[in-house]
PDB file of C-alpha atoms in Angstrom:
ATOM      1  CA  UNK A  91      88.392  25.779 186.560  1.00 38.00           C
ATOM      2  CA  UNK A  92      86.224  26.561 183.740  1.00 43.00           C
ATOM      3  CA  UNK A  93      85.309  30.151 182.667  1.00 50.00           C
ATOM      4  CA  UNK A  94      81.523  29.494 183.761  1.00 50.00           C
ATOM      5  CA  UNK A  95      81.155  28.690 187.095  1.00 49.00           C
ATOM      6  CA  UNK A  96      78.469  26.235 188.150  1.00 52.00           C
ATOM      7  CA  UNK A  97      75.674  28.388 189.306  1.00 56.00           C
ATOM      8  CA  UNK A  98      75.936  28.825 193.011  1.00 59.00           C
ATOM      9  CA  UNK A  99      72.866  28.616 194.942  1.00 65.00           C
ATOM     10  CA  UNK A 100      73.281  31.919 196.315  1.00 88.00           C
ATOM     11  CA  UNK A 101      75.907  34.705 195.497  1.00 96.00           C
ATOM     12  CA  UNK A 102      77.705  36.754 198.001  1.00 97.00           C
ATOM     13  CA  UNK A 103      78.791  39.966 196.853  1.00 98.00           C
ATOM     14  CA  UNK A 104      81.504  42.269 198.423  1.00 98.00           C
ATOM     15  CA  UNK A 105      80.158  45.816 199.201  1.00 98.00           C
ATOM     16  CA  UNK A 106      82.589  47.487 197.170  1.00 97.00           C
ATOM     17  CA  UNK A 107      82.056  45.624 194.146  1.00 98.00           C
ATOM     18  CA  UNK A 108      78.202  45.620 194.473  1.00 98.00           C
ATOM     19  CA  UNK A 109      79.119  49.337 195.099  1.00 98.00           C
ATOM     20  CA  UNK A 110      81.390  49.271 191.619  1.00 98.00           C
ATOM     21  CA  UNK A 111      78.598  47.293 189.577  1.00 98.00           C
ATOM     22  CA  UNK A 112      76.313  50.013 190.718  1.00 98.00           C
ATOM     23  CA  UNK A 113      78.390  53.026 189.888  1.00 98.00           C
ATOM     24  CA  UNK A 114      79.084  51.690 186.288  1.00 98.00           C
ATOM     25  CA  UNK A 115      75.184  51.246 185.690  1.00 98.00           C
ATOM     26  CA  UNK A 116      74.402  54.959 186.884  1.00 98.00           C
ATOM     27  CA  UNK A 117      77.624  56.158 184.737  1.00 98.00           C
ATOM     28  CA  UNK A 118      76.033  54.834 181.469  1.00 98.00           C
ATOM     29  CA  UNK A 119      72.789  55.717 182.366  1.00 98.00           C
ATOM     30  CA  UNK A 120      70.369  56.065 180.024  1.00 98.00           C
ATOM     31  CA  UNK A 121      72.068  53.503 177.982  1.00 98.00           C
ATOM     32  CA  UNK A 122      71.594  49.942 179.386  1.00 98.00           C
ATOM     33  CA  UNK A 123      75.567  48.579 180.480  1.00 97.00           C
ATOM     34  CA  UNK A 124      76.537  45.175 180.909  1.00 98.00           C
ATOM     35  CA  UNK A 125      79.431  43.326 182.499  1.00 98.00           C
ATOM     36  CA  UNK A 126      80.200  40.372 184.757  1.00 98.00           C
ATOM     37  CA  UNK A 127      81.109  39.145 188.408  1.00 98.00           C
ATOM     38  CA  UNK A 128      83.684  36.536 188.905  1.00 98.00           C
ATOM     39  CA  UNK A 129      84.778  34.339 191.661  1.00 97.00           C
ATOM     40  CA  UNK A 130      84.441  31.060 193.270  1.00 96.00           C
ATOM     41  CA  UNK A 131      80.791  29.994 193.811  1.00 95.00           C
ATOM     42  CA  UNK A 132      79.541  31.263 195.944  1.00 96.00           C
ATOM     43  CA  UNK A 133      81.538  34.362 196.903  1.00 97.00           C
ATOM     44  CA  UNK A 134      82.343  37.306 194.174  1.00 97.00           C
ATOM     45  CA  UNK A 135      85.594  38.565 194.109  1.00 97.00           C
ATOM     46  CA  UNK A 136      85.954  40.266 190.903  1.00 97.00           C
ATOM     47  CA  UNK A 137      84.127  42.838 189.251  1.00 96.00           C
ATOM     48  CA  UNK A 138      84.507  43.604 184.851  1.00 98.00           C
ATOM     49  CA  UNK A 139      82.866  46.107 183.597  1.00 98.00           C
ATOM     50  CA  UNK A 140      81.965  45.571 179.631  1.00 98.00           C
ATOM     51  CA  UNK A 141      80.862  47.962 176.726  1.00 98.00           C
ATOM     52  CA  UNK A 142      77.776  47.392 175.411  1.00 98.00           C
ATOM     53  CA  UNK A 143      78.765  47.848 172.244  1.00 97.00           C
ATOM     54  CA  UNK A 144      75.086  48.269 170.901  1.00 97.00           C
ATOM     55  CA  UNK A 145      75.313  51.768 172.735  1.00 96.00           C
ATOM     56  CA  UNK A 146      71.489  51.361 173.351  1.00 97.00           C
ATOM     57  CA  UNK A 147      68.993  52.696 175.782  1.00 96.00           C
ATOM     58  CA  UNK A 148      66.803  49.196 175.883  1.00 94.00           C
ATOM     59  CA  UNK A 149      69.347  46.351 174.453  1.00 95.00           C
ATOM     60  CA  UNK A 150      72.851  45.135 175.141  1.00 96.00           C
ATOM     61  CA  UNK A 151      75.557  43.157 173.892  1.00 96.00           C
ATOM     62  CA  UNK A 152      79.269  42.645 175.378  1.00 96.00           C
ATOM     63  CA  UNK A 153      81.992  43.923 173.344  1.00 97.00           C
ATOM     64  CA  UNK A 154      83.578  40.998 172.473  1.00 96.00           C
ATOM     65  CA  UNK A 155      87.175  41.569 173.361  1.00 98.00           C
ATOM     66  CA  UNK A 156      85.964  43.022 176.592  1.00 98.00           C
ATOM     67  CA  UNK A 157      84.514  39.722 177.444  1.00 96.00           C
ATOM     68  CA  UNK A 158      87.501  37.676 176.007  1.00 97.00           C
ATOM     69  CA  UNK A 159      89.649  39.973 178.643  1.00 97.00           C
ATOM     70  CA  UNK A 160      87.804  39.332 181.240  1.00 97.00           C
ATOM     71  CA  UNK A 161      87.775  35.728 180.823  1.00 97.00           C
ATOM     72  CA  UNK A 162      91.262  35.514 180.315  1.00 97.00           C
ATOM     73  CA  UNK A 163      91.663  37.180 183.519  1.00 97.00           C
ATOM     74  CA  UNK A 164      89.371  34.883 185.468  1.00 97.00           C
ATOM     75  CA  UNK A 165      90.897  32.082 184.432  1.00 97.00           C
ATOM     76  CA  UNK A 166      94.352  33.568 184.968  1.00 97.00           C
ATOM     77  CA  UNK A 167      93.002  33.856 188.850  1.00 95.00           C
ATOM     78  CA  UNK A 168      91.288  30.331 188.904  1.00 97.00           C
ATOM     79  CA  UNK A 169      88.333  31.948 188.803  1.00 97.00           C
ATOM     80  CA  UNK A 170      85.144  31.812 186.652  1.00 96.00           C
ATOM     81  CA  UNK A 171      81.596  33.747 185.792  1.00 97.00           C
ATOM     82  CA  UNK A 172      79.425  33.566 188.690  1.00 97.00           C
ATOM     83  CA  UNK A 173      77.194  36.293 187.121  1.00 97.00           C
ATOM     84  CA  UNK A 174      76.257  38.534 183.924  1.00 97.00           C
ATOM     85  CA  UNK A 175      74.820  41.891 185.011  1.00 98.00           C
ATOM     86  CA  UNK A 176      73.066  44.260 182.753  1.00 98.00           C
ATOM     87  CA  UNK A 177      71.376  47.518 183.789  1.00 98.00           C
ATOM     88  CA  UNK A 178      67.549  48.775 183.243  1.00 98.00           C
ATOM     89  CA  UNK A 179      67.658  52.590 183.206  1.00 97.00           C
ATOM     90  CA  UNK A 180      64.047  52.600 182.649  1.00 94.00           C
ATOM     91  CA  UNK A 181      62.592  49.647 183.556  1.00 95.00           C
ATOM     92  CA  UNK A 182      62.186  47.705 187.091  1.00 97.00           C
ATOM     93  CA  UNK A 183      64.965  44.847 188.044  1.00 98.00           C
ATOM     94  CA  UNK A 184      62.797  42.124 186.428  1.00 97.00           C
ATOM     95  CA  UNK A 185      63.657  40.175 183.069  1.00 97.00           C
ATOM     96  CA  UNK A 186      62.116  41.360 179.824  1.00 94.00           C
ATOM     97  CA  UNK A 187      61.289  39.412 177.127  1.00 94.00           C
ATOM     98  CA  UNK A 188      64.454  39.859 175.341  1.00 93.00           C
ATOM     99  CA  UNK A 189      66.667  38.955 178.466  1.00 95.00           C
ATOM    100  CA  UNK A 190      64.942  35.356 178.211  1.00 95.00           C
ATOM    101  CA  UNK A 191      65.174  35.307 174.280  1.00 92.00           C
ATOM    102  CA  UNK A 192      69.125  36.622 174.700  1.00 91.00           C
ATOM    103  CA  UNK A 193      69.987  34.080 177.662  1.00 92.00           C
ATOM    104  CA  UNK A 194      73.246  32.576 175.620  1.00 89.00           C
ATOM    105  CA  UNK A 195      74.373  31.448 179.370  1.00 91.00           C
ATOM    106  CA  UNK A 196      71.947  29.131 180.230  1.00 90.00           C
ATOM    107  CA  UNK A 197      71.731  28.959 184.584  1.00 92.00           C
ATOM    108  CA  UNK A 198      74.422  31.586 184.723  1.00 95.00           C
ATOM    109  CA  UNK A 199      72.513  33.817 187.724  1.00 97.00           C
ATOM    110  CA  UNK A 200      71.567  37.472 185.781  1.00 97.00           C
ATOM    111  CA  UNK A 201      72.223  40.373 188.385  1.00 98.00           C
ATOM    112  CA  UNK A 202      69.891  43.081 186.983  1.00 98.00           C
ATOM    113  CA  UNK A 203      70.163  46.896 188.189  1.00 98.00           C
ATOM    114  CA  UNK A 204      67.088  49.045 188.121  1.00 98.00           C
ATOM    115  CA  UNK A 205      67.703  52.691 187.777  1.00 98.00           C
ATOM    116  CA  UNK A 206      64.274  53.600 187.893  1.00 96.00           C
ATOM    117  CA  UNK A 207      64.089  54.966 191.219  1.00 95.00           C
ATOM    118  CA  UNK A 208      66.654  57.427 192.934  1.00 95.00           C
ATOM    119  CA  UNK A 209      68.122  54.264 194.796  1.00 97.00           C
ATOM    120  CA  UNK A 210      69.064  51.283 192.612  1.00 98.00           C
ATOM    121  CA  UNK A 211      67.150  48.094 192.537  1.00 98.00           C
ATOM    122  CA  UNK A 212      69.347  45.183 192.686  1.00 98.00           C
ATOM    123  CA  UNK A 213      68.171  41.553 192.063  1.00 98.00           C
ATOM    124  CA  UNK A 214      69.219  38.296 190.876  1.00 98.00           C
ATOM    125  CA  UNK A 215      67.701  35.619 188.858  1.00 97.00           C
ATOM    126  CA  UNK A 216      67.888  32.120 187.023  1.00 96.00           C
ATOM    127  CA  UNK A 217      66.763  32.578 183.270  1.00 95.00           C
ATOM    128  CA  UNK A 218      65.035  29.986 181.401  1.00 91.00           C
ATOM    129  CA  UNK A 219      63.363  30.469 177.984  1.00 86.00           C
ATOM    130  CA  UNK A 220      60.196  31.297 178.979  1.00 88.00           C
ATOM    131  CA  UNK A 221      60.078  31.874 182.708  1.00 93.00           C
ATOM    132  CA  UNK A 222      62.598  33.002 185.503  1.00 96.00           C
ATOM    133  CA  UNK A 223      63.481  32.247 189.412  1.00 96.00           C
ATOM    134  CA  UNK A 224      64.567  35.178 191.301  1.00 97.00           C
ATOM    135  CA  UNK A 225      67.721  34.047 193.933  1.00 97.00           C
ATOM    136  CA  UNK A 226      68.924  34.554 196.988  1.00 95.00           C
ATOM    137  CA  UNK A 227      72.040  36.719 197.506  1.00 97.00           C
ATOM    138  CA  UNK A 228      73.914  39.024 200.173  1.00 97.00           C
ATOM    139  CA  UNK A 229      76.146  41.866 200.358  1.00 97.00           C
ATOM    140  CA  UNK A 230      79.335  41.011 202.800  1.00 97.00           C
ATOM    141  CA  UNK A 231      81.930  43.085 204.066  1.00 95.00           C
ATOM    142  CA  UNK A 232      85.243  42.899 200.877  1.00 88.00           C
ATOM    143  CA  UNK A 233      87.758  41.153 201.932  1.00 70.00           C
ATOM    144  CA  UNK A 234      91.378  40.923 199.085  1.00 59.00           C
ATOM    145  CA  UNK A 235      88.462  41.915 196.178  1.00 46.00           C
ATOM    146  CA  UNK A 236      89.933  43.015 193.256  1.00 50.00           C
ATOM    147  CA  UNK A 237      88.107  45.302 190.780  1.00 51.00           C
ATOM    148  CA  UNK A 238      89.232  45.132 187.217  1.00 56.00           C
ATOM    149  CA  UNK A 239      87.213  48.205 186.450  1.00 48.00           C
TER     150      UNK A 239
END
């Protein structure tokens, strides 16, 4: 398996690791965070956690070795990136303009967490260079997730 996942047409994302993905956006609140969910298309059963190693309230950018790790891991499972998620501390769970510039993943769905509102805004889309597609997804009950957090 490669370490990008063919983009499933829909994800499904344990509760606890939506719950995890969550809890790491709020805990770097107000900076924007970024990490990724792995798996098997189409069900998540990994959750990473990256540094954003720009550190900034409106941009991010994986620490590199973070991501390396993570990959390593994945692939060490048979697993691959099903998803990049970044947060918004500011700003509603819709692409900017520099999530379509910055889209180095190509069809790779972008989970993107709102913290604008007391409860988090969580949605999904397909990035292209100058549009986007939101996409369907569901929380399910975990099952053997495993959180590399």
């Amino acid at each position: 398996m490669t370490a990008v996942e063919p983009p499933a047409e829909h994800l499904e994302i344990p509760r606890d690791l939506h719950d995890a993905m969550v809890a790491h956006c709020v805990r770097e609140s107000p900076r924007e965070c970024c990490g990724i969910l792995g798996g098997v298309p189409p069900r998540v059963s990994s959750f990473h956690p990256l540094r954003n190693e720009l550190a900034s309230e409106t941009r991010y950018r994986a620490h590199s070795q973070d991501l390396i790790e993570a990959i390593v891991s994945l692939r060490g499972r048979g697993a691959g990136m099903l998803a990049i998620y970044h947060s918004h501390p500011r700003w509603q769970a819709i692409p900017s303009q520099t999530d379509l510039q910055d889209n180095y993943y190509g069809p790779l769905p972008r989970i993107i967490v709102s913290l604008l509102n007391e409860t988090p805004d969580v949605r999904i889309w397909r990035l292209e260079t100058d549009s986007y597609q939101e996409l369907s997804w569901r929380i399910i009950e975990p099952t053997d997730s495993r959180a590399d957090a």
